[in-house]
Tab-separated table of C-alpha atoms in Angstrom:
chain	number	residue	atom	x	y	z
A	18	GLN	CA	9.055	11.368	-5.755
A	19	SER	CA	6.372	12.984	-3.589
A	20	ALA	CA	3.256	11.440	-2.157
A	21	LEU	CA	-0.077	12.311	-3.708
A	22	THR	CA	-1.929	15.014	-1.771
A	23	GLN	CA	-5.139	14.275	0.124
A	24	PRO	CA	-7.048	16.280	2.729
A	25	ALA	CA	-6.148	15.179	6.246
A	26	SER	CA	-9.748	14.684	7.295
A	27	VAL	CA	-13.300	14.689	5.979
A	28	SER	CA	-16.461	14.246	7.989
A	29	GLY	CA	-20.154	13.777	7.377
A	30	SER	CA	-23.391	12.696	9.021
A	31	PRO	CA	-24.957	9.289	8.479
A	32	GLY	CA	-26.699	9.148	5.122
A	33	GLN	CA	-24.768	12.070	3.677
A	34	SER	CA	-22.309	11.945	0.796
A	35	ILE	CA	-18.665	12.976	1.000
A	36	THR	CA	-15.810	13.289	-1.481
A	37	ILE	CA	-12.081	12.827	-0.938
A	38	SER	CA	-9.632	14.370	-3.395
A	39	CYS	CA	-6.249	13.031	-4.442
A	40	THR	CA	-3.920	15.366	-6.323
A	41	GLY	CA	-0.882	14.138	-8.169
A	42	THR	CA	1.123	15.198	-11.184
A	43	SER	CA	1.490	14.505	-14.872
A	44	SER	CA	3.838	11.630	-13.931
A	45	ASP	CA	1.181	9.655	-12.094
A	46	VAL	CA	-2.508	10.563	-11.654
A	47	GLY	CA	-2.594	12.756	-14.755
A	48	ARG	CA	-0.730	10.298	-16.939
A	49	TYR	CA	-2.546	7.011	-16.375
A	50	GLU	CA	-6.042	5.692	-15.729
A	51	TYR	CA	-4.538	3.679	-12.868
A	52	VAL	CA	-5.709	5.366	-9.683
A	53	SER	CA	-6.721	3.063	-6.847
A	54	TRP	CA	-8.250	3.647	-3.412
A	55	TYR	CA	-7.734	1.753	-0.147
A	56	GLN	CA	-9.726	1.667	3.073
A	57	GLN	CA	-7.935	0.987	6.348
A	58	HIS	CA	-9.691	0.412	9.642
A	59	PRO	CA	-7.654	0.765	12.867
A	60	GLY	CA	-5.369	-2.173	13.451
A	61	LYS	CA	-6.127	-3.725	10.075
A	62	ALA	CA	-4.342	-4.028	6.763
A	63	PRO	CA	-5.605	-1.747	3.981
A	64	LYS	CA	-8.238	-3.063	1.577
A	65	LEU	CA	-8.641	-2.238	-2.114
A	66	ILE	CA	-11.991	-0.551	-2.790
A	67	ILE	CA	-11.468	1.138	-6.194
A	68	TYR	CA	-9.025	0.348	-9.013
A	69	GLU	CA	-8.402	1.831	-12.447
A	70	VAL	CA	-10.147	5.048	-11.350
A	71	THR	CA	-13.726	3.746	-11.376
A	72	HIS	CA	-13.786	-0.033	-10.926
A	73	ARG	CA	-14.983	-1.734	-7.740
A	74	PRO	CA	-13.652	-5.172	-6.747
A	75	SER	CA	-16.232	-7.854	-6.123
A	76	GLY	CA	-17.894	-7.420	-2.743
A	77	VAL	CA	-17.235	-3.684	-2.383
A	78	SER	CA	-20.354	-1.594	-1.805
A	79	ASN	CA	-21.628	0.475	-4.730
A	80	ARG	CA	-21.773	3.400	-2.299
A	81	PHE	CA	-18.096	3.862	-3.189
A	82	SER	CA	-17.301	5.436	-6.551
A	83	GLY	CA	-14.245	6.961	-8.177
A	84	SER	CA	-13.527	9.575	-10.809
A	85	LYS	CA	-10.650	11.574	-12.233
A	86	SER	CA	-10.076	14.886	-13.929
A	87	GLY	CA	-6.603	15.937	-14.970
A	88	ASN	CA	-4.146	15.462	-12.120
A	89	THR	CA	-6.860	15.025	-9.477
A	90	ALA	CA	-8.784	11.881	-8.635
A	91	SER	CA	-11.728	11.652	-6.272
A	92	LEU	CA	-13.426	9.032	-4.125
A	93	ALA	CA	-17.087	9.553	-3.328
A	94	ILE	CA	-18.912	7.775	-0.534
A	95	SER	CA	-22.683	8.031	-0.627
A	96	GLY	CA	-25.151	7.099	2.118
A	97	LEU	CA	-22.434	7.429	4.756
A	98	GLN	CA	-22.519	4.701	7.406
A	99	SER	CA	-20.704	4.295	10.714
A	100	GLU	CA	-18.701	1.399	9.242
A	101	ASP	CA	-17.209	3.848	6.717
A	102	GLU	CA	-15.205	5.495	9.505
A	103	ALA	CA	-11.650	4.672	8.484
A	104	ASP	CA	-8.546	6.038	6.828
A	105	TYR	CA	-8.599	6.208	3.039
A	106	TYR	CA	-5.553	6.269	0.794
A	107	CYS	CA	-5.310	6.837	-2.911
A	108	GLY	CA	-2.574	5.247	-4.972
A	109	SER	CA	-1.392	5.604	-8.518
A	110	TYR	CA	0.803	3.875	-11.006
A	111	THR	CA	3.702	6.172	-11.793
A	112	ILE	CA	6.204	6.697	-14.583
A	113	ASN	CA	8.930	6.550	-11.903
A	114	THR	CA	10.922	3.325	-11.573
A	115	THR	CA	9.249	2.353	-8.301
A	116	LEU	CA	5.949	1.870	-10.175
A	117	PHE	CA	3.582	3.050	-7.451
A	118	VAL	CA	2.926	5.974	-5.107
A	119	PHE	CA	0.477	6.462	-2.225
A	120	GLY	CA	-1.521	9.465	-1.179
A	121	THR	CA	-1.039	11.117	2.200
A	122	GLY	CA	-4.253	9.611	3.572
A	123	THR	CA	-7.619	10.971	4.729
A	124	ASN	CA	-9.404	10.171	7.971
A	125	VAL	CA	-13.160	9.917	7.481
A	126	ALA	CA	-15.329	10.586	10.519
A	127	VAL	CA	-19.036	9.846	10.641
A	128	LEU	CA	-20.529	12.348	13.044
B	27	GLU	CA	-7.100	-18.460	-2.232
B	28	VAL	CA	-4.353	-15.848	-2.560
B	29	GLN	CA	-2.513	-15.231	0.697
B	30	LEU	CA	0.518	-13.248	1.803
B	31	VAL	CA	1.639	-14.411	5.235
B	32	GLN	CA	4.261	-12.355	7.039
B	33	SER	CA	6.624	-13.276	9.834
B	34	GLY	CA	5.830	-12.313	13.408
B	35	ALA	CA	6.418	-9.192	15.454
B	36	GLU	CA	9.981	-8.283	16.374
B	37	VAL	CA	11.548	-6.296	19.213
B	38	LYS	CA	15.109	-5.206	18.552
B	39	LYS	CA	17.748	-2.837	19.910
B	40	PRO	CA	19.265	0.010	17.890
B	41	GLY	CA	22.153	-1.213	15.767
B	42	GLU	CA	20.858	-4.765	15.475
B	43	SER	CA	20.073	-6.429	12.165
B	44	LEU	CA	16.711	-7.837	11.130
B	45	ARG	CA	15.056	-9.749	8.309
B	46	ILE	CA	11.290	-10.059	7.997
B	47	SER	CA	9.543	-12.230	5.437
B	48	CYS	CA	6.422	-12.539	3.331
B	49	LYS	CA	5.309	-15.890	1.924
B	50	GLY	CA	2.880	-15.981	-0.969
B	51	SER	CA	0.507	-18.810	-1.757
B	52	GLY	CA	-2.499	-19.534	-3.951
B	53	TYR	CA	-1.091	-17.928	-7.107
B	54	ASN	CA	1.889	-17.910	-9.450
B	55	PHE	CA	4.322	-16.074	-7.170
B	56	GLY	CA	6.819	-15.404	-9.931
B	57	ILE	CA	4.710	-13.128	-12.101
B	58	TYR	CA	3.491	-10.429	-9.699
B	59	TRP	CA	5.552	-7.605	-8.231
B	60	ILE	CA	5.754	-7.642	-4.421
B	61	GLY	CA	6.029	-4.287	-2.684
B	62	TRP	CA	6.883	-3.300	0.887
B	63	VAL	CA	4.936	-0.598	2.701
B	64	ARG	CA	5.884	1.167	5.929
B	65	GLN	CA	3.351	2.615	8.331
B	66	LYS	CA	4.769	4.451	11.312
B	67	PRO	CA	2.565	4.716	14.417
B	68	GLY	CA	-0.389	6.968	13.666
B	69	LYS	CA	0.957	7.853	10.208
B	70	GLY	CA	0.240	7.092	6.561
B	71	LEU	CA	1.358	4.443	4.127
B	72	GLU	CA	4.788	4.785	2.521
B	73	TRP	CA	5.851	2.810	-0.546
B	74	MET	CA	9.350	1.547	0.222
B	75	GLY	CA	10.160	-0.416	-2.892
B	76	VAL	CA	9.217	-3.355	-5.029
B	77	ILE	CA	10.672	-6.602	-6.377
B	78	TYR	CA	9.742	-8.854	-9.277
B	79	PRO	CA	10.228	-12.481	-8.189
B	80	GLY	CA	10.621	-13.693	-11.775
B	81	ASP	CA	14.001	-11.997	-12.252
B	82	SER	CA	14.640	-10.270	-8.879
B	83	ASP	CA	14.390	-6.814	-10.511
B	84	THR	CA	14.326	-4.502	-7.459
B	85	ARG	CA	13.399	-0.824	-7.234
B	86	TYR	CA	13.684	1.402	-4.147
B	87	SER	CA	11.904	4.640	-3.325
B	88	PRO	CA	14.509	7.397	-2.830
B	89	SER	CA	13.826	7.673	0.926
B	90	PHE	CA	14.625	3.989	1.436
B	91	GLN	CA	17.504	3.494	-0.993
B	92	GLY	CA	20.511	2.358	1.024
B	93	GLN	CA	18.447	1.968	4.206
B	94	VAL	CA	16.938	-1.472	3.562
B	95	VAL	CA	17.441	-4.432	1.270
B	96	ILE	CA	14.563	-6.157	-0.510
B	97	SER	CA	15.140	-9.703	-1.702
B	98	VAL	CA	13.226	-12.743	-2.910
B	99	ASP	CA	13.588	-16.514	-2.968
B	100	LYS	CA	11.268	-17.688	-5.718
B	101	SER	CA	11.897	-21.352	-4.862
B	102	VAL	CA	9.963	-20.911	-1.593
B	103	ASN	CA	7.640	-18.110	-2.730
B	104	THR	CA	9.072	-15.716	-0.148
B	105	ALA	CA	10.067	-12.066	-0.268
B	106	ALA	CA	12.108	-10.429	2.459
B	107	LEU	CA	12.953	-7.015	3.853
B	108	GLN	CA	16.118	-6.567	5.845
B	109	TRP	CA	18.064	-4.003	7.813
B	110	SER	CA	21.746	-4.188	8.752
B	111	SER	CA	21.574	-1.628	11.542
B	112	LEU	CA	18.197	-0.663	12.938
B	113	LYS	CA	17.317	2.760	14.294
B	114	ALA	CA	14.543	3.794	16.649
B	115	SER	CA	12.945	5.593	13.694
B	116	ASP	CA	12.464	2.208	11.970
B	117	THR	CA	9.724	1.390	14.498
B	118	ALA	CA	6.654	0.745	12.361
B	119	ILE	CA	4.307	-1.812	10.889
B	120	TYR	CA	5.621	-3.214	7.630
B	121	TYR	CA	3.248	-4.684	5.055
B	122	CYS	CA	4.054	-6.695	1.994
B	123	ALA	CA	1.631	-6.262	-0.879
B	124	ARG	CA	0.986	-7.831	-4.271
B	125	LEU	CA	0.957	-5.409	-7.172
B	126	ARG	CA	-1.573	-6.636	-9.760
B	127	ASP	CA	-0.791	-4.688	-12.927
B	128	HIS	CA	-1.313	-1.186	-11.490
B	129	GLU	CA	-2.900	-1.587	-8.070
B	130	ILE	CA	-2.370	-3.524	-4.855
B	131	ASP	CA	-4.910	-6.302	-4.662
B	132	TYR	CA	-3.585	-8.350	-1.731
B	133	TRP	CA	-1.854	-7.375	1.476
B	134	GLY	CA	0.024	-9.297	4.128
B	135	GLN	CA	-1.219	-9.015	7.700
B	136	GLY	CA	1.640	-6.707	8.657
B	137	THR	CA	4.734	-7.165	10.821
B	138	LEU	CA	5.261	-4.848	13.784
B	139	VAL	CA	8.909	-3.927	14.252
B	140	THR	CA	9.794	-2.190	17.505
B	141	VAL	CA	13.293	-0.760	17.927
B	142	SER	CA	14.079	0.375	21.444
B	143	SER	CA	17.027	0.386	23.796
């Protein structure tokens, strides 16, 4: 049961838009509309920012948006701000017995 | 308010045993899966396994099968993660997390486990 694949790092200037990809398989990302995204600042616990591919929890900025095509999901961050500097992880429900799998994680730098 | 409160940081020697805990409050503890997540220093999140407090159904990720034991005591709303013989490579932050249907909606604050001789 392998982790979902994400780019190690993505960077952008303030105000720009960036996209982070998350590639899985037909057992997880491609099978269900249950991709989620988590933001983790240094020294903090992760925080849910997108669930069920496109939904934002209450209080999460609408600058964050999610999408999916086939076995690949994406997180877009628009109007990049310094506070967006963090690690981002995708996750997916999986057909495997352990129910859930994480992505490898992406460090976002705001230049 | 939903909360997952974990036990405090631990410093142990290789070969020692350890149990860390995660107490849920503010919701019906018995009807949500609780997962455990490992994060080694400077590394990503790893899904270790999950337990359903309602019936103690437990599933382990292949990398962690046989290495740890996940348990739950529904009477005190507490899940636990334990090792019988720690290794230096077990040094990490361990998070418990509530699985709401298909995503993690609440996290514990994390427990730092340091294993060093």
